[in-house]
């Protein structure tokens, strides 16, 4: 038979422990095992070294949630998978509590994994991005009469042959309002005709644009609109994350560009807002080339999402208001006739144009963003059809700077390139046409 024991957790709540196979004929053994559980699982609890904060959070029961979590005190350990589940069981002979396999709601998708291990490999910054599918399964379990909380469990593997360690965070189901951490769960940036790529004439006016933001919680949304000028190094995936999605030491290293306008607005607990873009007259169109408009979101104070390092042996509080588990999308507009942009939605190549002769300097590739796509694979081949290089990029990027050695290998010949779209399971969804380039 199954028995469920409750004991106080580090967050002042309770942790559900599923203990299996306690037969009546072994009542003394059952009693001893139960006592060990109530005392914190004996030596396993005593040897646990990894702390975390927060150790319990409110999450949206009807949709996605993102939360900043700090794990402190790693000792020759690296993080591996992350799992959500309804019940915990002892991880012996490993350390801590792991998910009961029969109650797993889901695992953290790779595309939402924005976690970072610091240079000393002692502090692990995790962005817990709960997909709507996990929230739905947890809610359905609560409707069936199970507890209205569930668990997020991170497994850490020893690099020196020691036991694995499991560390859990309690997720308490709530609405998406004021008691849930301020987090962006979906962002769309578009021009006034819903397109994401435009072609404009030199010295003309760029159409108005805006950002539609879906979020949990409430608080201040601070940030700025920036523009990447032709010839500037495009932003990386980390540059496009919100500031609150990065560990404190990495936040000042995000690349900055020309500021079009700053904003500081209050988000009520309604879950959706539209952020207008800057005055179109302030957006530059004086030089031919490809421009990128960036939505940069800064970290704000949010007590529901703060990570207090003092609770896990560190110092200070990390503010993580406006955290997000994905990079912000990018708007693009091309000035002049340097790029051959078809005027329709969907997947298409932006630059370099077909048949162009590459100029000296870095080779930057750009393409549109198609709805429902998880990853993009950029493929570069030689004139003979041999593979030169491939790169995988997440949704929302749409640009890639090729390694310098490609120019050296293809000097005096031609190369061809295309972009292949990939679905959630890595399957090929579609592809663009091949586009030829001359390499002097």
Short mmCIF file of C-alpha atoms in Angstrom, two decimals:
data_model
loop_
_atom_site.label_atom_id
_atom_site.label_comp_id
_atom_site.label_asym_id
_atom_site.label_seq_id
_atom_site.Cartn_x
_atom_site.Cartn_y
_atom_site.Cartn_z
CA UNK A 1 0.00 0.00 0.00
CA UNK A 2 1.06 3.63 -0.36
CA UNK A 3 1.42 6.02 2.54
CA UNK A 4 1.92 9.76 2.31
CA UNK A 5 3.87 11.52 5.04
CA UNK A 6 4.10 15.26 5.55
CA UNK A 7 7.00 17.06 7.17
CA UNK A 8 7.96 20.73 7.37
CA UNK A 9 9.92 22.01 4.38
CA UNK A 10 12.43 24.80 4.22
CA UNK A 11 9.73 27.16 2.95
CA UNK A 12 7.43 26.62 5.90
CA UNK A 13 5.04 24.49 3.85
CA UNK A 14 4.88 20.75 3.48
CA UNK A 15 6.56 18.28 1.16
CA UNK A 16 4.65 15.25 -0.04
CA UNK A 17 6.71 12.07 0.28
CA UNK A 18 5.49 8.89 -1.38
CA UNK A 19 6.73 5.84 0.61
CA UNK A 20 6.06 2.55 -1.16
CA UNK A 21 6.08 -1.10 -0.12
CA UNK A 22 5.67 -0.83 3.69
CA UNK A 23 4.14 -4.25 4.43
CA UNK A 24 2.21 -4.84 7.68
CA UNK A 25 4.52 -7.75 8.60
CA UNK A 26 7.42 -5.34 8.73
CA UNK A 27 5.82 -2.77 11.03
CA UNK A 28 9.04 -2.11 12.99
CA UNK A 29 10.98 -1.51 9.79
CA UNK A 30 8.16 0.72 8.55
CA UNK A 31 8.29 2.74 11.76
CA UNK A 32 12.06 3.20 11.48
CA UNK A 33 11.78 4.34 7.85
CA UNK A 34 8.99 6.76 8.72
CA UNK A 35 11.06 8.24 11.56
CA UNK A 36 14.00 8.75 9.22
CA UNK A 37 11.75 10.58 6.78
CA UNK A 38 10.32 12.83 9.46
CA UNK A 39 13.83 13.69 10.64
CA UNK A 40 14.89 14.84 7.18
CA UNK A 41 15.94 11.59 5.54
CA UNK A 42 18.95 11.00 7.75
CA UNK A 43 22.45 11.37 6.36
CA UNK A 44 21.26 12.42 2.89
CA UNK A 45 19.78 15.61 4.30
CA UNK A 46 22.86 16.22 6.41
CA UNK A 47 25.18 16.00 3.42
CA UNK A 48 23.04 18.18 1.13
CA UNK A 49 25.12 21.21 0.21
CA UNK A 50 23.18 23.13 -2.45
CA UNK A 51 20.86 25.89 -1.27
CA UNK A 52 18.30 27.78 -3.35
CA UNK A 53 16.24 30.95 -3.17
CA UNK A 54 13.39 31.34 -3.49
CA UNK A 55 12.48 27.87 -2.24
CA UNK A 56 8.78 28.40 -2.87
CA UNK A 57 6.97 30.61 -5.40
CA UNK A 58 3.45 31.46 -6.53
CA UNK A 59 2.80 30.49 -10.16
CA UNK A 60 0.00 31.03 -12.64
CA UNK A 61 -2.36 28.05 -12.65
CA UNK A 62 -3.81 29.02 -16.04
CA UNK A 63 -0.74 29.78 -18.13
CA UNK A 64 3.02 30.15 -18.38
CA UNK A 65 5.23 31.41 -15.54
CA UNK A 66 8.91 32.43 -15.39
CA UNK A 67 10.85 32.76 -12.12
CA UNK A 68 14.48 33.67 -11.37
CA UNK A 69 16.07 31.10 -8.99
CA UNK A 70 19.58 31.11 -7.48
CA UNK A 71 21.29 27.84 -6.51
CA UNK A 72 24.27 28.37 -4.21
CA UNK A 73 27.04 26.17 -2.81
CA UNK A 74 27.81 23.85 -5.73
CA UNK A 75 30.90 21.74 -5.04
CA UNK A 76 32.28 20.12 -8.20
CA UNK A 77 28.71 19.74 -9.47
CA UNK A 78 27.00 20.66 -12.74
CA UNK A 79 23.26 21.02 -13.38
CA UNK A 80 21.49 18.66 -15.74
CA UNK A 81 17.76 18.14 -16.33
CA UNK A 82 14.89 20.00 -14.68
CA UNK A 83 11.52 18.35 -14.03
CA UNK A 84 8.07 19.29 -12.68
CA UNK A 85 6.05 16.75 -10.72
CA UNK A 86 3.28 16.31 -8.19
CA UNK A 87 5.12 14.21 -5.58
CA UNK A 88 8.66 13.70 -4.29
CA UNK A 89 10.38 10.51 -3.19
CA UNK A 90 13.76 9.93 -1.53
CA UNK A 91 16.63 10.01 -4.04
CA UNK A 92 18.77 7.49 -2.10
CA UNK A 93 21.50 6.47 -2.73
CA UNK A 94 21.69 10.00 -4.18
CA UNK A 95 21.07 13.15 -2.14
CA UNK A 96 17.78 14.98 -1.63
CA UNK A 97 14.31 14.38 -3.02
CA UNK A 98 13.56 13.51 -6.64
CA UNK A 99 10.34 13.36 -8.63
CA UNK A 100 8.08 10.35 -8.31
CA UNK A 101 8.15 9.06 -11.93
CA UNK A 102 4.40 8.43 -11.83
CA UNK A 103 3.61 12.09 -11.12
CA UNK A 104 5.83 13.91 -13.65
CA UNK A 105 4.11 16.83 -15.40
CA UNK A 106 6.92 17.74 -17.80
CA UNK A 107 10.55 18.73 -18.28
CA UNK A 108 12.13 22.11 -19.00
CA UNK A 109 12.27 22.52 -22.80
CA UNK A 110 15.75 23.20 -24.20
CA UNK A 111 14.54 26.35 -25.96
CA UNK A 112 13.53 27.86 -22.58
CA UNK A 113 16.70 26.86 -20.71
CA UNK A 114 18.46 30.19 -20.04
CA UNK A 115 20.41 28.93 -17.02
CA UNK A 116 23.98 30.02 -16.27
CA UNK A 117 26.79 28.64 -14.10
CA UNK A 118 29.20 31.28 -12.76
CA UNK A 119 32.95 31.23 -13.50
CA UNK A 120 33.74 29.64 -10.13
CA UNK A 121 31.10 26.93 -10.73
CA UNK A 122 29.60 27.60 -7.29
CA UNK A 123 26.45 29.61 -8.13
CA UNK A 124 23.85 28.49 -10.66
CA UNK A 125 21.33 31.00 -12.01
CA UNK A 126 18.18 29.33 -13.30
CA UNK A 127 15.16 30.74 -15.10
CA UNK A 128 12.28 28.40 -14.29
CA UNK A 129 9.96 28.78 -17.29
CA UNK A 130 6.82 26.74 -16.70
CA UNK A 131 5.06 25.94 -20.01
CA UNK A 132 1.25 26.19 -20.11
CA UNK A 133 1.09 22.41 -20.63
CA UNK A 134 2.72 21.80 -17.23
CA UNK A 135 0.45 24.32 -15.49
CA UNK A 136 -2.57 22.64 -17.07
CA UNK A 137 -1.54 19.16 -15.84
CA UNK A 138 -0.89 20.48 -12.33
CA UNK A 139 -4.26 22.25 -12.31
CA UNK A 140 -6.06 19.12 -13.51
CA UNK A 141 -4.40 17.13 -10.72
CA UNK A 142 -5.63 19.70 -8.18
CA UNK A 143 -9.17 19.47 -9.60
CA UNK A 144 -9.01 15.69 -9.00
CA UNK A 145 -8.40 16.40 -5.32
CA UNK A 146 -4.62 16.41 -5.16
CA UNK A 147 -2.66 19.18 -3.45
CA UNK A 148 -2.70 22.54 -5.25
CA UNK A 149 1.08 22.77 -5.30
CA UNK A 150 3.74 20.92 -7.24
CA UNK A 151 7.52 20.79 -7.49
CA UNK A 152 10.34 21.91 -9.74
CA UNK A 153 13.35 19.62 -9.29
CA UNK A 154 16.87 20.30 -10.56
CA UNK A 155 19.39 17.45 -10.66
CA UNK A 156 23.07 18.20 -10.13
CA UNK A 157 25.74 15.68 -11.13
CA UNK A 158 29.11 15.42 -9.40
CA UNK A 159 32.18 15.84 -11.60
CA UNK A 160 34.29 13.85 -9.12
CA UNK A 161 32.20 10.67 -8.97
CA UNK A 162 30.05 11.63 -5.99
CA UNK A 163 26.30 11.05 -5.72
CA UNK A 164 23.82 13.15 -7.66
CA UNK A 165 21.98 15.84 -5.71
CA UNK A 166 18.34 16.80 -6.26
CA UNK A 167 17.09 20.24 -5.20
CA UNK A 168 13.40 21.17 -5.35
CA UNK A 169 11.39 24.39 -5.38
CA UNK A 170 7.72 24.36 -4.36
CA UNK A 171 5.32 25.88 -6.91
CA UNK A 172 2.07 27.14 -5.35
CA UNK A 173 -0.74 27.58 -7.86
CA UNK A 174 -2.38 31.00 -7.90
CA UNK A 175 -3.79 33.43 -10.44
CA UNK A 176 -1.57 35.54 -12.68
CA UNK A 177 -2.08 38.68 -10.58
CA UNK A 178 -0.29 40.67 -7.92
CA UNK A 179 1.14 37.75 -5.87
CA UNK A 180 2.95 36.16 -8.83
CA UNK A 181 6.45 37.33 -9.88
CA UNK A 182 6.47 39.96 -12.64
CA UNK A 183 7.44 37.95 -15.72
CA UNK A 184 6.99 38.34 -19.46
CA UNK A 185 5.41 35.22 -20.95
CA UNK A 186 4.95 36.34 -24.57
CA UNK A 187 6.16 39.36 -26.56
CA UNK A 188 5.37 40.35 -30.14
CA UNK A 189 7.00 43.37 -31.80
CA UNK A 190 5.50 44.47 -35.11
CA UNK A 191 4.80 47.35 -37.45
CA UNK A 192 1.31 48.83 -37.71
CA UNK A 193 0.37 46.38 -40.49
CA UNK A 194 1.45 43.37 -38.33
CA UNK A 195 4.60 42.75 -40.40
CA UNK A 196 8.05 42.30 -38.84
CA UNK A 197 10.20 43.28 -41.84
CA UNK A 198 9.95 46.44 -43.94
CA UNK A 199 11.70 48.04 -46.88
CA UNK A 200 11.83 51.85 -46.93
CA UNK A 201 13.45 54.49 -49.10
CA UNK A 202 16.42 56.48 -47.91
CA UNK A 203 15.48 59.51 -45.76
CA UNK A 204 11.86 58.34 -45.62
CA UNK A 205 9.71 57.62 -42.56
CA UNK A 206 9.59 54.18 -40.94
CA UNK A 207 6.01 53.03 -40.18
CA UNK A 208 4.87 53.13 -36.52
CA UNK A 209 5.53 50.01 -34.47
CA UNK A 210 4.65 48.61 -31.04
CA UNK A 211 5.15 45.69 -28.68
CA UNK A 212 2.28 43.56 -27.40
CA UNK A 213 3.29 42.01 -24.08
CA UNK A 214 1.63 39.20 -22.13
CA UNK A 215 2.80 38.97 -18.53
CA UNK A 216 2.20 37.69 -15.01
CA UNK A 217 2.27 39.81 -11.87
CA UNK A 218 2.36 43.59 -11.57
CA UNK A 219 5.00 46.31 -11.28
CA UNK A 220 7.16 48.73 -13.25
CA UNK A 221 8.27 47.90 -16.78
CA UNK A 222 11.45 49.83 -17.51
CA UNK A 223 13.63 49.77 -20.58
CA UNK A 224 14.45 51.38 -23.89
CA UNK A 225 14.04 51.06 -27.64
CA UNK A 226 17.37 50.76 -29.47
CA UNK A 227 18.44 50.59 -33.11
CA UNK A 228 21.30 48.56 -34.58
CA UNK A 229 22.80 50.48 -37.50
CA UNK A 230 24.13 48.86 -40.70
CA UNK A 231 27.64 47.53 -40.16
CA UNK A 232 27.32 47.21 -36.37
CA UNK A 233 27.77 43.78 -34.83
CA UNK A 234 24.30 42.27 -34.37
CA UNK A 235 23.11 41.28 -30.89
CA UNK A 236 23.66 37.77 -29.56
CA UNK A 237 20.98 35.64 -27.95
CA UNK A 238 22.16 36.75 -24.50
CA UNK A 239 21.98 40.40 -25.57
CA UNK A 240 18.31 39.96 -26.45
CA UNK A 241 17.31 38.48 -23.08
CA UNK A 242 15.70 40.78 -20.55
CA UNK A 243 18.19 42.06 -17.97
CA UNK A 244 16.38 40.20 -15.18
CA UNK A 245 16.97 36.90 -17.00
CA UNK A 246 20.74 37.18 -16.50
CA UNK A 247 22.90 36.71 -13.39
CA UNK A 248 24.03 40.04 -11.83
CA UNK A 249 27.63 39.74 -13.05
CA UNK A 250 26.50 39.31 -16.67
CA UNK A 251 23.97 42.14 -16.81
CA UNK A 252 26.50 44.97 -17.42
CA UNK A 253 28.05 43.01 -20.32
CA UNK A 254 25.00 43.15 -22.59
CA UNK A 255 25.89 44.98 -25.80
CA UNK A 256 24.23 48.42 -26.13
CA UNK A 257 23.19 50.35 -29.22
CA UNK A 258 21.80 53.78 -30.10
CA UNK A 259 18.81 54.63 -27.89
CA UNK A 260 15.63 55.74 -29.65
CA UNK A 261 13.52 56.23 -26.53
CA UNK A 262 13.31 55.15 -22.90
CA UNK A 263 10.12 54.00 -21.17
CA UNK A 264 8.96 53.45 -17.59
CA UNK A 265 5.35 52.29 -17.28
CA UNK A 266 3.26 50.60 -14.60
CA UNK A 267 1.80 47.20 -15.45
CA UNK A 268 -1.46 46.50 -13.58
CA UNK A 269 -2.31 42.86 -12.78
CA UNK A 270 -4.35 42.46 -15.97
CA UNK A 271 -1.86 40.28 -17.86
CA UNK A 272 -1.60 42.16 -21.15
CA UNK A 273 -0.36 45.55 -22.39
CA UNK A 274 0.63 47.31 -25.61
CA UNK A 275 3.85 49.34 -25.46
CA UNK A 276 4.03 51.99 -28.20
CA UNK A 277 7.29 52.47 -30.03
CA UNK A 278 9.20 55.75 -30.33
CA UNK A 279 8.30 58.56 -32.71
CA UNK A 280 8.90 57.15 -36.23
CA UNK A 281 10.64 60.42 -37.15
CA UNK A 282 13.39 59.52 -34.64
CA UNK A 283 14.18 56.23 -36.40
CA UNK A 284 17.17 56.65 -38.78
CA UNK A 285 16.92 55.96 -42.53
CA UNK A 286 19.88 57.99 -43.81
CA UNK A 287 22.19 55.11 -44.81
CA UNK A 288 21.41 52.12 -47.03
CA UNK A 289 21.46 48.76 -45.32
CA UNK A 290 19.68 46.53 -42.82
CA UNK A 291 18.57 48.06 -39.50
CA UNK A 292 17.33 46.22 -36.41
CA UNK A 293 15.02 47.66 -33.76
CA UNK A 294 15.48 46.14 -30.30
CA UNK A 295 13.20 46.07 -27.27
CA UNK A 296 15.50 46.18 -24.22
CA UNK A 297 13.83 45.36 -20.89
CA UNK A 298 15.65 46.33 -17.67
CA UNK A 299 15.36 44.58 -14.30
CA UNK A 300 12.95 46.16 -11.81
CA UNK A 301 12.31 45.68 -8.10
CA UNK A 302 9.73 42.95 -7.51
CA UNK A 303 9.52 41.41 -4.06
CA UNK A 304 7.55 38.43 -5.38
CA UNK A 305 10.47 37.49 -7.64
CA UNK A 306 13.49 38.63 -5.61
CA UNK A 307 16.23 36.10 -4.93
CA UNK A 308 17.75 36.67 -1.48
CA UNK A 309 21.28 35.27 -1.49
CA UNK A 310 21.46 35.74 2.27
CA UNK A 311 19.11 32.77 2.65
CA UNK A 312 21.58 30.44 0.93
CA UNK A 313 24.92 31.59 2.30
CA UNK A 314 25.56 34.55 0.00
CA UNK A 315 25.16 38.31 0.20
CA UNK A 316 22.59 40.70 -1.23
CA UNK A 317 19.26 40.52 -3.04
CA UNK A 318 18.93 39.96 -6.79
CA UNK A 319 16.06 41.93 -8.30
CA UNK A 320 14.43 40.05 -11.16
CA UNK A 321 11.28 41.95 -12.09
CA UNK A 322 10.39 41.42 -15.79
CA UNK A 323 12.18 38.09 -16.14
CA UNK A 324 11.57 36.11 -19.34
CA UNK A 325 12.61 32.67 -20.52
CA UNK A 326 13.18 33.72 -24.14
CA UNK A 327 14.99 36.46 -26.11
CA UNK A 328 13.05 39.54 -27.16
CA UNK A 329 11.98 39.54 -30.83
CA UNK A 330 13.66 41.90 -33.32
CA UNK A 331 12.10 44.22 -35.90
CA UNK A 332 13.98 44.74 -39.16
CA UNK A 333 13.81 47.32 -41.89
CA UNK A 334 15.97 47.69 -44.97
CA UNK A 335 16.82 51.09 -46.40
CA UNK A 336 17.52 51.45 -50.12
CA UNK A 337 17.95 48.67 -52.67
CA UNK A 338 20.71 46.72 -50.93
CA UNK A 339 18.40 43.86 -49.98
CA UNK A 340 15.78 42.06 -52.03
CA UNK A 341 12.87 41.71 -49.59
CA UNK A 342 9.65 40.08 -50.77
CA UNK A 343 6.68 41.94 -49.31
CA UNK A 344 4.87 39.05 -47.68
CA UNK A 345 4.74 37.30 -44.33
CA UNK A 346 6.46 34.00 -43.64
CA UNK A 347 9.99 32.74 -44.05
CA UNK A 348 12.35 34.47 -46.47
CA UNK A 349 15.98 35.49 -46.72
CA UNK A 350 16.81 39.13 -46.00
CA UNK A 351 20.52 39.67 -46.66
CA UNK A 352 22.95 39.35 -48.34
CA UNK A 353 20.91 39.55 -51.58
CA UNK A 354 21.15 36.90 -54.27
CA UNK A 355 24.22 37.23 -56.49
CA UNK A 356 25.87 39.86 -54.30
CA UNK A 357 29.65 40.20 -54.10
CA UNK A 358 30.71 40.20 -50.48
CA UNK A 359 32.53 43.28 -49.28
CA UNK A 360 35.58 43.10 -47.00
CA UNK A 361 34.75 42.52 -43.36
CA UNK A 362 32.39 40.22 -41.44
CA UNK A 363 29.69 38.26 -43.29
CA UNK A 364 26.28 38.84 -41.67
CA UNK A 365 23.27 36.71 -42.67
CA UNK A 366 19.67 37.73 -41.92
CA UNK A 367 16.26 36.15 -42.48
CA UNK A 368 12.65 36.62 -41.41
CA UNK A 369 10.95 34.92 -38.46
CA UNK A 370 8.18 32.45 -39.22
CA UNK A 371 5.37 31.68 -36.72
CA UNK A 372 5.42 28.38 -34.84
CA UNK A 373 9.13 27.72 -35.42
CA UNK A 374 11.49 26.62 -32.62
CA UNK A 375 14.93 26.70 -34.27
CA UNK A 376 16.53 27.88 -37.50
CA UNK A 377 19.47 26.13 -39.15
CA UNK A 378 21.67 28.29 -41.36
CA UNK A 379 23.46 26.21 -44.00
CA UNK A 380 26.44 27.47 -46.02
CA UNK A 381 27.89 25.42 -48.89
CA UNK A 382 30.74 25.81 -51.32
CA UNK A 383 30.34 26.24 -55.07
CA UNK A 384 30.74 22.47 -55.47
CA UNK A 385 27.97 21.74 -52.94
CA UNK A 386 30.21 20.71 -50.04
CA UNK A 387 29.09 21.79 -46.57
CA UNK A 388 31.16 24.69 -45.24
CA UNK A 389 29.30 25.59 -42.07
CA UNK A 390 26.01 25.20 -40.20
CA UNK A 391 24.61 27.12 -37.24
CA UNK A 392 21.49 26.68 -35.07
CA UNK A 393 19.71 29.77 -33.80
CA UNK A 394 16.66 30.26 -31.62
CA UNK A 395 13.39 31.88 -32.63
CA UNK A 396 13.61 35.66 -32.32
CA UNK A 397 17.22 36.10 -33.50
CA UNK A 398 17.16 36.07 -37.29
CA UNK A 399 20.80 37.10 -37.77
CA UNK A 400 24.15 35.34 -37.73
CA UNK A 401 27.74 36.51 -38.19
CA UNK A 402 29.72 33.80 -39.98
CA UNK A 403 33.24 32.80 -38.86
CA UNK A 404 36.03 34.65 -40.64
CA UNK A 405 37.56 31.43 -42.01
CA UNK A 406 34.61 30.95 -44.39
CA UNK A 407 35.83 33.89 -46.46
CA UNK A 408 39.34 32.43 -46.48
CA UNK A 409 38.20 28.98 -47.64
CA UNK A 410 35.88 30.30 -50.34
CA UNK A 411 38.08 33.13 -51.61
CA UNK A 412 37.79 33.62 -55.38
CA UNK A 413 34.75 31.34 -55.71
CA UNK A 414 31.05 31.38 -54.86
CA UNK A 415 29.14 30.15 -51.84
CA UNK A 416 25.44 29.43 -51.44
CA UNK A 417 23.26 29.63 -48.33
CA UNK A 418 19.77 28.94 -47.08
CA UNK A 419 17.79 28.65 -43.83
CA UNK A 420 15.95 25.50 -42.70
CA UNK A 421 13.20 25.73 -40.06
CA UNK A 422 12.95 23.13 -37.29
CA UNK A 423 10.03 22.16 -35.07
CA UNK A 424 9.93 21.33 -31.37
CA UNK A 425 11.26 17.80 -31.89
CA UNK A 426 14.01 18.89 -34.28
CA UNK A 427 12.11 17.86 -37.40
CA UNK A 428 12.57 19.93 -40.56
CA UNK A 429 9.49 22.06 -41.17
CA UNK A 430 10.54 23.98 -44.24
CA UNK A 431 13.38 25.75 -46.02
CA UNK A 432 14.14 28.82 -48.08
CA UNK A 433 15.61 28.81 -51.58
CA UNK A 434 19.39 28.65 -51.98
CA UNK A 435 21.00 32.06 -52.48
CA UNK A 436 24.38 32.51 -54.23
CA UNK A 437 27.16 34.89 -53.13
CA UNK A 438 30.44 35.82 -54.78
CA UNK A 439 33.52 35.82 -52.55
CA UNK A 440 36.31 38.04 -53.98
#
